[in-house]
Amino acid sequence: MKKDMAYAIELPYWQAPNDDIVLKSKGDSLTAFFKIWNSSAKYSVFTGIFDFSYVWAMRYERNKNLSYYIPREDDDFRACYWIVKDSSWLEKLKIERSSFFPEWDKYDIGEYYHYIIQSDSFYVEIIAKDLKISRKKLTGIF
């Protein structure tokens, strides 16, 4: 398997492609809110929600080089997020953590994943144990 290859996973909702997301963090949780389309350029009354739990790290970057994302022409997804199966970033974090807390993995049970979500002009990369995707009628988010 090629290191840092990201695989697209279809979202259950059509994330509006030209809109920004709103990020909210508290403790080790990160929530990203996104606008949903019902059909092309027709907004839903619902707001999409990415709920990440047990977040270890997060970064976002404008104008990201897409070199490790599989070209998406092979699918018909209207919207997706990505998982990096063999993440060098996650590997680096584990090595760094082991250098000052050698037995951390005996206490921090569970698997971490490298997720990527997209906003209009940037990518948000999250190392977390869990992701739940939902939608709700919300006001005042955007």
CSV table of N, CA and C in Angstrom, one decimal:
chain,number,residue,atom,x,y,z
A,1,MET,N,0.8,-1.2,0.0
A,1,MET,CA,0.0,0.0,0.0
A,1,MET,C,0.9,1.2,0.0
A,2,LYS,N,0.5,2.2,-0.8
A,2,LYS,CA,1.3,3.4,-0.9
A,2,LYS,C,1.0,4.3,0.3
A,3,LYS,N,2.1,4.8,0.9
A,3,LYS,CA,1.9,5.7,2.1
A,3,LYS,C,1.2,7.0,1.7
A,4,ASP,N,0.3,7.4,2.6
A,4,ASP,CA,-0.4,8.7,2.5
A,4,ASP,C,-1.4,8.7,1.3
A,5,MET,N,-1.9,7.5,0.9
A,5,MET,CA,-2.9,7.5,-0.1
A,5,MET,C,-4.3,7.7,0.6
A,6,ALA,N,-5.0,8.6,0.1
A,6,ALA,CA,-6.3,8.9,0.7
A,6,ALA,C,-7.5,8.3,-0.1
A,7,TYR,N,-8.4,7.7,0.5
A,7,TYR,CA,-9.6,7.1,-0.2
A,7,TYR,C,-10.9,7.8,0.1
A,8,ALA,N,-11.6,8.1,-1.0
A,8,ALA,CA,-12.8,8.9,-0.8
A,8,ALA,C,-13.9,7.9,-0.3
A,9,ILE,N,-14.7,8.5,0.6
A,9,ILE,CA,-15.9,7.8,1.1
A,9,ILE,C,-17.1,8.8,0.9
A,10,GLU,N,-18.1,8.3,0.3
A,10,GLU,CA,-19.3,9.1,-0.1
A,10,GLU,C,-20.0,9.6,1.2
A,11,LEU,N,-20.3,10.9,1.2
A,11,LEU,CA,-21.1,11.5,2.3
A,11,LEU,C,-22.6,11.1,2.0
A,12,PRO,N,-23.4,10.9,3.1
A,12,PRO,CA,-24.8,10.6,2.9
A,12,PRO,C,-25.6,11.9,2.5
A,13,TYR,N,-25.0,13.0,2.6
A,13,TYR,CA,-25.7,14.3,2.2
A,13,TYR,C,-24.8,15.0,1.2
A,14,TRP,N,-25.4,15.9,0.4
A,14,TRP,CA,-24.7,16.6,-0.7
A,14,TRP,C,-24.2,17.9,-0.1
A,15,GLN,N,-22.9,17.9,0.3
A,15,GLN,CA,-22.2,19.0,0.9
A,15,GLN,C,-22.1,20.1,-0.2
A,16,ALA,N,-22.6,21.3,0.1
A,16,ALA,CA,-22.6,22.4,-0.8
A,16,ALA,C,-21.1,22.7,-1.2
A,17,PRO,N,-20.7,22.5,-2.5
A,17,PRO,CA,-19.3,22.5,-2.8
A,17,PRO,C,-18.6,23.9,-2.8
A,18,ASN,N,-19.3,25.0,-2.8
A,18,ASN,CA,-18.7,26.3,-2.8
A,18,ASN,C,-18.9,27.1,-1.5
A,19,ASP,N,-19.2,26.4,-0.5
A,19,ASP,CA,-19.4,27.0,0.8
A,19,ASP,C,-18.4,26.6,1.8
A,20,ASP,N,-18.1,27.5,2.7
A,20,ASP,CA,-17.2,27.2,3.8
A,20,ASP,C,-17.9,26.3,4.9
A,21,ILE,N,-17.1,25.6,5.6
A,21,ILE,CA,-17.6,24.9,6.8
A,21,ILE,C,-17.3,25.8,8.0
A,22,VAL,N,-18.0,25.5,9.1
A,22,VAL,CA,-17.8,26.1,10.4
A,22,VAL,C,-17.3,25.1,11.4
A,23,LEU,N,-16.1,25.4,12.0
A,23,LEU,CA,-15.5,24.5,13.0
A,23,LEU,C,-15.8,25.0,14.4
A,24,LYS,N,-16.0,24.0,15.3
A,24,LYS,CA,-16.2,24.2,16.7
A,24,LYS,C,-15.5,23.1,17.4
A,25,SER,N,-14.6,23.5,18.4
A,25,SER,CA,-13.9,22.5,19.1
A,25,SER,C,-14.2,22.7,20.6
A,26,LYS,N,-14.2,21.6,21.3
A,26,LYS,CA,-14.3,21.6,22.8
A,26,LYS,C,-13.7,20.4,23.3
A,27,GLY,N,-12.7,20.5,24.2
A,27,GLY,CA,-12.0,19.4,24.7
A,27,GLY,C,-11.4,18.6,23.6
A,28,ASP,N,-11.6,17.3,23.6
A,28,ASP,CA,-11.1,16.5,22.5
A,28,ASP,C,-12.1,16.1,21.4
A,29,SER,N,-13.1,17.1,21.3
A,29,SER,CA,-14.1,16.9,20.2
A,29,SER,C,-14.0,18.0,19.2
A,30,LEU,N,-14.3,17.7,18.0
A,30,LEU,CA,-14.3,18.7,16.9
A,30,LEU,C,-15.6,18.5,16.1
A,31,THR,N,-16.3,19.6,15.9
A,31,THR,CA,-17.5,19.5,15.1
A,31,THR,C,-17.3,20.5,13.9
A,32,ALA,N,-17.7,20.0,12.7
A,32,ALA,CA,-17.7,20.8,11.5
A,32,ALA,C,-19.1,20.8,10.9
A,33,PHE,N,-19.6,22.0,10.7
A,33,PHE,CA,-20.9,22.1,10.1
A,33,PHE,C,-20.8,22.5,8.7
A,34,PHE,N,-21.7,21.9,7.8
A,34,PHE,CA,-21.7,22.3,6.4
A,34,PHE,C,-23.1,22.4,5.9
A,35,LYS,N,-23.2,23.3,4.9
A,35,LYS,CA,-24.5,23.5,4.2
A,35,LYS,C,-24.7,22.3,3.3
A,36,ILE,N,-26.0,21.9,3.1
A,36,ILE,CA,-26.4,20.8,2.3
A,36,ILE,C,-27.3,21.3,1.1
A,37,TRP,N,-27.0,20.7,0.0
A,37,TRP,CA,-27.9,20.9,-1.2
A,37,TRP,C,-28.9,19.8,-1.3
A,38,ASN,N,-30.1,20.1,-1.7
A,38,ASN,CA,-31.1,19.1,-2.0
A,38,ASN,C,-30.9,18.7,-3.5
A,39,SER,N,-30.7,19.7,-4.3
A,39,SER,CA,-30.4,19.6,-5.7
A,39,SER,C,-29.4,20.7,-6.1
A,40,SER,N,-28.9,20.7,-7.3
A,40,SER,CA,-27.9,21.6,-7.7
A,40,SER,C,-28.2,23.1,-7.3
A,41,ALA,N,-27.4,23.7,-6.4
A,41,ALA,CA,-27.6,25.1,-5.9
A,41,ALA,C,-28.9,25.3,-5.2
A,42,LYS,N,-29.6,24.3,-4.8
A,42,LYS,CA,-30.8,24.4,-4.0
A,42,LYS,C,-30.5,23.9,-2.5
A,43,TYR,N,-30.5,24.9,-1.6
A,43,TYR,CA,-30.1,24.5,-0.2
A,43,TYR,C,-31.2,23.8,0.5
A,44,SER,N,-30.8,22.9,1.4
A,44,SER,CA,-31.7,22.2,2.3
A,44,SER,C,-31.9,23.0,3.5
A,45,VAL,N,-33.0,22.7,4.2
A,45,VAL,CA,-33.2,23.4,5.5
A,45,VAL,C,-32.3,22.7,6.6
A,46,PHE,N,-31.6,21.6,6.3
A,46,PHE,CA,-30.8,20.9,7.2
A,46,PHE,C,-29.3,21.4,7.1
A,47,THR,N,-28.6,21.3,8.2
A,47,THR,CA,-27.2,21.5,8.2
A,47,THR,C,-26.5,20.2,8.4
A,48,GLY,N,-25.5,19.9,7.7
A,48,GLY,CA,-24.7,18.7,7.8
A,48,GLY,C,-23.7,18.8,9.0
A,49,ILE,N,-23.4,17.7,9.7
A,49,ILE,CA,-22.5,17.8,10.8
A,49,ILE,C,-21.5,16.6,10.8
A,50,PHE,N,-20.3,17.0,10.9
A,50,PHE,CA,-19.2,16.0,11.1
A,50,PHE,C,-18.9,16.1,12.6
A,51,ASP,N,-19.0,15.0,13.4
A,51,ASP,CA,-18.7,15.0,14.8
A,51,ASP,C,-17.5,14.1,15.0
A,52,PHE,N,-16.3,14.7,15.3
A,52,PHE,CA,-15.1,13.9,15.5
A,52,PHE,C,-15.0,13.8,17.0
A,53,SER,N,-14.7,12.6,17.5
A,53,SER,CA,-14.4,12.4,19.0
A,53,SER,C,-13.0,11.8,19.2
A,54,TYR,N,-12.5,12.0,20.4
A,54,TYR,CA,-11.1,11.6,20.7
A,54,TYR,C,-10.1,12.2,19.7
A,55,VAL,N,-10.2,13.5,19.5
A,55,VAL,CA,-9.3,14.1,18.5
A,55,VAL,C,-7.9,14.3,19.1
A,56,TRP,N,-6.9,13.9,18.4
A,56,TRP,CA,-5.6,14.0,18.8
A,56,TRP,C,-4.9,15.2,18.1
A,57,ALA,N,-5.2,15.5,16.9
A,57,ALA,CA,-4.6,16.6,16.2
A,57,ALA,C,-5.5,17.1,15.0
A,58,MET,N,-5.3,18.3,14.6
A,58,MET,CA,-6.1,18.9,13.5
A,58,MET,C,-5.2,19.9,12.9
A,59,ARG,N,-5.3,20.0,11.5
A,59,ARG,CA,-4.6,21.0,10.8
A,59,ARG,C,-5.5,21.4,9.6
A,60,TYR,N,-5.4,22.6,9.1
A,60,TYR,CA,-6.0,22.9,7.8
A,60,TYR,C,-5.1,23.7,7.0
A,61,GLU,N,-5.3,23.6,5.7
A,61,GLU,CA,-4.4,24.2,4.8
A,61,GLU,C,-5.1,24.7,3.5
A,62,ARG,N,-4.8,25.9,3.1
A,62,ARG,CA,-5.3,26.4,1.8
A,62,ARG,C,-4.5,25.9,0.6
A,63,ASN,N,-5.1,25.8,-0.5
A,63,ASN,CA,-4.4,25.4,-1.7
A,63,ASN,C,-3.6,24.1,-1.6
A,64,LYS,N,-4.1,23.1,-0.9
A,64,LYS,CA,-3.4,21.9,-0.7
A,64,LYS,C,-3.1,21.2,-2.0
A,65,ASN,N,-1.9,20.6,-2.0
A,65,ASN,CA,-1.5,19.8,-3.2
A,65,ASN,C,-2.3,18.5,-3.0
A,66,LEU,N,-3.0,18.1,-4.1
A,66,LEU,CA,-3.8,16.9,-4.0
A,66,LEU,C,-3.1,15.6,-4.4
A,67,SER,N,-1.8,15.6,-4.3
A,67,SER,CA,-1.0,14.5,-4.8
A,67,SER,C,-1.4,13.2,-4.2
A,68,TYR,N,-1.9,13.1,-2.9
A,68,TYR,CA,-2.1,11.8,-2.4
A,68,TYR,C,-3.6,11.4,-2.4
A,69,TYR,N,-4.4,12.2,-3.0
A,69,TYR,CA,-5.8,11.8,-3.2
A,69,TYR,C,-6.0,11.1,-4.5
A,70,ILE,N,-6.7,10.0,-4.4
A,70,ILE,CA,-7.1,9.2,-5.6
A,70,ILE,C,-8.0,10.1,-6.5
A,71,PRO,N,-7.7,10.2,-7.8
A,71,PRO,CA,-8.6,11.0,-8.7
A,71,PRO,C,-10.0,10.5,-8.5
A,72,ARG,N,-11.0,11.4,-8.5
A,72,ARG,CA,-12.3,11.1,-8.2
A,72,ARG,C,-13.2,10.8,-9.4
A,73,GLU,N,-12.6,10.8,-10.6
A,73,GLU,CA,-13.4,10.6,-11.8
A,73,GLU,C,-14.0,9.2,-11.8
A,74,ASP,N,-13.4,8.3,-11.0
A,74,ASP,CA,-13.9,6.9,-11.0
A,74,ASP,C,-15.2,6.7,-10.2
A,75,ASP,N,-15.6,7.7,-9.5
A,75,ASP,CA,-16.9,7.6,-8.8
A,75,ASP,C,-17.9,8.6,-9.2
A,76,ASP,N,-19.1,8.5,-8.7
A,76,ASP,CA,-20.1,9.5,-9.0
A,76,ASP,C,-20.6,10.1,-7.7
A,77,PHE,N,-19.7,10.3,-6.7
A,77,PHE,CA,-20.1,10.9,-5.5
A,77,PHE,C,-20.4,12.4,-5.7
A,78,ARG,N,-21.4,12.9,-5.1
A,78,ARG,CA,-21.7,14.3,-5.1
A,78,ARG,C,-20.8,15.0,-4.1
A,79,ALA,N,-20.5,14.3,-3.0
A,79,ALA,CA,-19.7,14.8,-1.9
A,79,ALA,C,-19.1,13.7,-1.2
A,80,CYS,N,-17.9,13.9,-0.6
A,80,CYS,CA,-17.2,12.9,0.1
A,80,CYS,C,-16.2,13.5,1.1
A,81,TYR,N,-15.7,12.6,1.9
A,81,TYR,CA,-14.6,12.9,2.8
A,81,TYR,C,-13.5,11.8,2.5
A,82,TRP,N,-12.4,11.9,3.1
A,82,TRP,CA,-11.3,11.0,2.8
A,82,TRP,C,-10.7,10.4,4.1
A,83,ILE,N,-10.2,9.1,4.0
A,83,ILE,CA,-9.4,8.5,5.0
A,83,ILE,C,-8.1,8.1,4.5
A,84,VAL,N,-7.0,8.5,5.2
A,84,VAL,CA,-5.7,8.2,4.8
A,84,VAL,C,-5.3,6.9,5.5
A,85,LYS,N,-5.2,5.8,4.8
A,85,LYS,CA,-5.0,4.5,5.4
A,85,LYS,C,-3.6,4.3,6.0
A,86,ASP,N,-2.6,4.8,5.4
A,86,ASP,CA,-1.2,4.6,5.9
A,86,ASP,C,-0.6,6.0,6.0
A,87,SER,N,-1.0,6.7,7.1
A,87,SER,CA,-0.7,8.1,7.2
A,87,SER,C,0.7,8.3,7.9
A,88,SER,N,1.5,9.1,7.1
A,88,SER,CA,2.8,9.4,7.7
A,88,SER,C,2.7,10.4,8.8
A,89,TRP,N,1.6,11.3,8.8
A,89,TRP,CA,1.4,12.2,9.8
A,89,TRP,C,1.1,11.5,11.1
A,90,LEU,N,0.1,10.5,11.1
A,90,LEU,CA,-0.2,9.8,12.3
A,90,LEU,C,1.0,9.0,12.8
A,91,GLU,N,1.8,8.4,11.9
A,91,GLU,CA,3.0,7.7,12.3
A,91,GLU,C,3.9,8.6,13.1
A,92,LYS,N,4.1,9.8,12.5
A,92,LYS,CA,5.0,10.8,13.2
A,92,LYS,C,4.5,11.2,14.6
A,93,LEU,N,3.2,11.4,14.7
A,93,LEU,CA,2.6,11.7,16.0
A,93,LEU,C,2.8,10.6,17.0
A,94,LYS,N,2.6,9.3,16.6
A,94,LYS,CA,2.8,8.2,17.5
A,94,LYS,C,4.3,8.1,18.0
A,95,ILE,N,5.2,8.3,17.1
A,95,ILE,CA,6.7,8.3,17.4
A,95,ILE,C,7.0,9.4,18.4
A,96,GLU,N,6.5,10.6,18.1
A,96,GLU,CA,6.7,11.8,19.0
A,96,GLU,C,6.1,11.5,20.4
A,97,ARG,N,4.9,11.0,20.4
A,97,ARG,CA,4.3,10.7,21.7
A,97,ARG,C,5.0,9.6,22.5
A,98,SER,N,5.5,8.6,21.8
A,98,SER,CA,6.3,7.5,22.5
A,98,SER,C,7.6,8.0,23.0
A,99,SER,N,8.1,9.1,22.5
A,99,SER,CA,9.4,9.6,22.9
A,99,SER,C,9.3,10.2,24.3
A,100,PHE,N,8.2,10.7,24.7
A,100,PHE,CA,8.0,11.3,26.0
A,100,PHE,C,7.0,10.5,26.9
A,101,PHE,N,6.3,9.5,26.4
A,101,PHE,CA,5.4,8.7,27.1
A,101,PHE,C,5.4,7.3,26.5
A,102,PRO,N,6.4,6.5,26.8
A,102,PRO,CA,6.7,5.3,26.1
A,102,PRO,C,5.5,4.3,26.1
A,103,GLU,N,4.7,4.2,27.1
A,103,GLU,CA,3.7,3.2,27.2
A,103,GLU,C,2.3,3.8,27.0
A,104,TRP,N,2.2,4.9,26.2
A,104,TRP,CA,0.9,5.6,26.1
A,104,TRP,C,-0.2,4.7,25.4
A,105,ASP,N,0.3,3.8,24.5
A,105,ASP,CA,-0.7,3.0,23.8
A,105,ASP,C,-1.3,1.9,24.7
A,106,LYS,N,-0.8,1.7,25.9
A,106,LYS,CA,-1.4,0.7,26.8
A,106,LYS,C,-2.6,1.4,27.5
A,107,TYR,N,-2.6,2.7,27.6
A,107,TYR,CA,-3.7,3.5,28.3
A,107,TYR,C,-4.7,4.1,27.3
A,108,ASP,N,-4.2,4.5,26.2
A,108,ASP,CA,-5.0,5.2,25.1
A,108,ASP,C,-5.5,4.1,24.2
A,109,ILE,N,-6.5,3.3,24.6
A,109,ILE,CA,-7.0,2.2,23.8
A,109,ILE,C,-7.8,2.7,22.6
A,110,GLY,N,-7.7,2.0,21.5
A,110,GLY,CA,-8.5,2.3,20.4
A,110,GLY,C,-7.6,2.8,19.2
A,111,GLU,N,-8.2,2.7,18.0
A,111,GLU,CA,-7.5,3.1,16.8
A,111,GLU,C,-7.7,4.5,16.4
A,112,TYR,N,-6.7,5.2,16.0
A,112,TYR,CA,-6.8,6.6,15.5
A,112,TYR,C,-6.8,6.5,13.9
A,113,TYR,N,-7.5,7.4,13.3
A,113,TYR,CA,-7.6,7.5,11.9
A,113,TYR,C,-7.3,8.9,11.4
A,114,HIS,N,-6.8,9.0,10.2
A,114,HIS,CA,-6.5,10.3,9.6
A,114,HIS,C,-7.6,10.6,8.6
A,115,TYR,N,-8.5,11.6,9.0
A,115,TYR,CA,-9.6,12.0,8.1
A,115,TYR,C,-9.3,13.3,7.4
A,116,ILE,N,-9.9,13.5,6.3
A,116,ILE,CA,-9.8,14.8,5.6
A,116,ILE,C,-11.2,15.2,5.2
A,117,ILE,N,-11.6,16.4,5.5
A,117,ILE,CA,-12.8,17.0,5.0
A,117,ILE,C,-12.5,18.3,4.3
A,118,GLN,N,-13.4,18.7,3.5
A,118,GLN,CA,-13.2,19.9,2.6
A,118,GLN,C,-14.1,21.0,2.9
A,119,SER,N,-13.5,22.2,2.8
A,119,SER,CA,-14.3,23.4,2.8
A,119,SER,C,-14.2,24.0,1.4
A,120,ASP,N,-14.7,25.2,1.2
A,120,ASP,CA,-14.6,25.8,-0.1
A,120,ASP,C,-13.1,26.0,-0.6
A,121,SER,N,-12.3,26.5,0.2
A,121,SER,CA,-10.9,26.8,-0.2
A,121,SER,C,-9.8,26.2,0.6
A,122,PHE,N,-10.2,25.2,1.5
A,122,PHE,CA,-9.1,24.6,2.2
A,122,PHE,C,-9.6,23.2,2.7
A,123,TYR,N,-8.5,22.4,3.0
A,123,TYR,CA,-8.8,21.0,3.6
A,123,TYR,C,-8.5,21.0,5.1
A,124,VAL,N,-9.3,20.3,5.8
A,124,VAL,CA,-9.2,20.1,7.2
A,124,VAL,C,-8.8,18.7,7.4
A,125,GLU,N,-7.6,18.4,8.1
A,125,GLU,CA,-7.2,17.1,8.3
A,125,GLU,C,-7.3,16.9,9.8
A,126,ILE,N,-7.8,15.7,10.2
A,126,ILE,CA,-8.1,15.4,11.6
A,126,ILE,C,-7.6,14.0,11.9
A,127,ILE,N,-6.9,13.9,13.0
A,127,ILE,CA,-6.5,12.6,13.6
A,127,ILE,C,-7.5,12.4,14.8
A,128,ALA,N,-8.3,11.4,14.7
A,128,ALA,CA,-9.3,11.1,15.7
A,128,ALA,C,-9.7,9.6,15.7
A,129,LYS,N,-10.3,9.2,16.7
A,129,LYS,CA,-10.8,7.8,16.8
A,129,LYS,C,-12.1,7.6,16.2
A,130,ASP,N,-13.0,8.6,16.2
A,130,ASP,CA,-14.3,8.3,15.7
A,130,ASP,C,-14.9,9.5,15.0
A,131,LEU,N,-15.8,9.2,14.0
A,131,LEU,CA,-16.5,10.2,13.2
A,131,LEU,C,-17.9,9.8,13.1
A,132,LYS,N,-18.8,10.7,13.4
A,132,LYS,CA,-20.3,10.5,13.2
A,132,LYS,C,-20.7,11.6,12.3
A,133,ILE,N,-21.5,11.2,11.3
A,133,ILE,CA,-22.1,12.2,10.3
A,133,ILE,C,-23.6,12.2,10.5
A,134,SER,N,-24.1,13.4,10.6
A,134,SER,CA,-25.6,13.6,10.7
A,134,SER,C,-26.0,14.9,10.1
A,135,ARG,N,-27.3,15.2,10.3
A,135,ARG,CA,-27.9,16.5,9.8
A,135,ARG,C,-28.9,16.9,10.8
A,136,LYS,N,-29.1,18.2,11.0
A,136,LYS,CA,-30.1,18.7,11.9
A,136,LYS,C,-30.6,20.1,11.3
A,137,LYS,N,-31.7,20.5,11.7
A,137,LYS,CA,-32.2,21.8,11.5
A,137,LYS,C,-31.6,22.7,12.5
A,138,LEU,N,-30.7,23.6,12.1
A,138,LEU,CA,-30.0,24.5,13.0
A,138,LEU,C,-30.1,25.9,12.4
A,139,THR,N,-30.1,26.9,13.3
A,139,THR,CA,-30.1,28.3,12.9
A,139,THR,C,-28.9,29.0,13.5
A,140,GLY,N,-28.4,30.0,12.8
A,140,GLY,CA,-27.4,30.8,13.3
A,140,GLY,C,-26.0,30.3,13.2
A,141,ILE,N,-25.8,29.2,12.5
A,141,ILE,CA,-24.5,28.6,12.3
A,141,ILE,C,-23.7,29.4,11.2
A,142,PHE,N,-24.3,29.7,10.1
A,142,PHE,CA,-23.6,30.3,9.0
A,142,PHE,C,-23.9,31.8,8.9
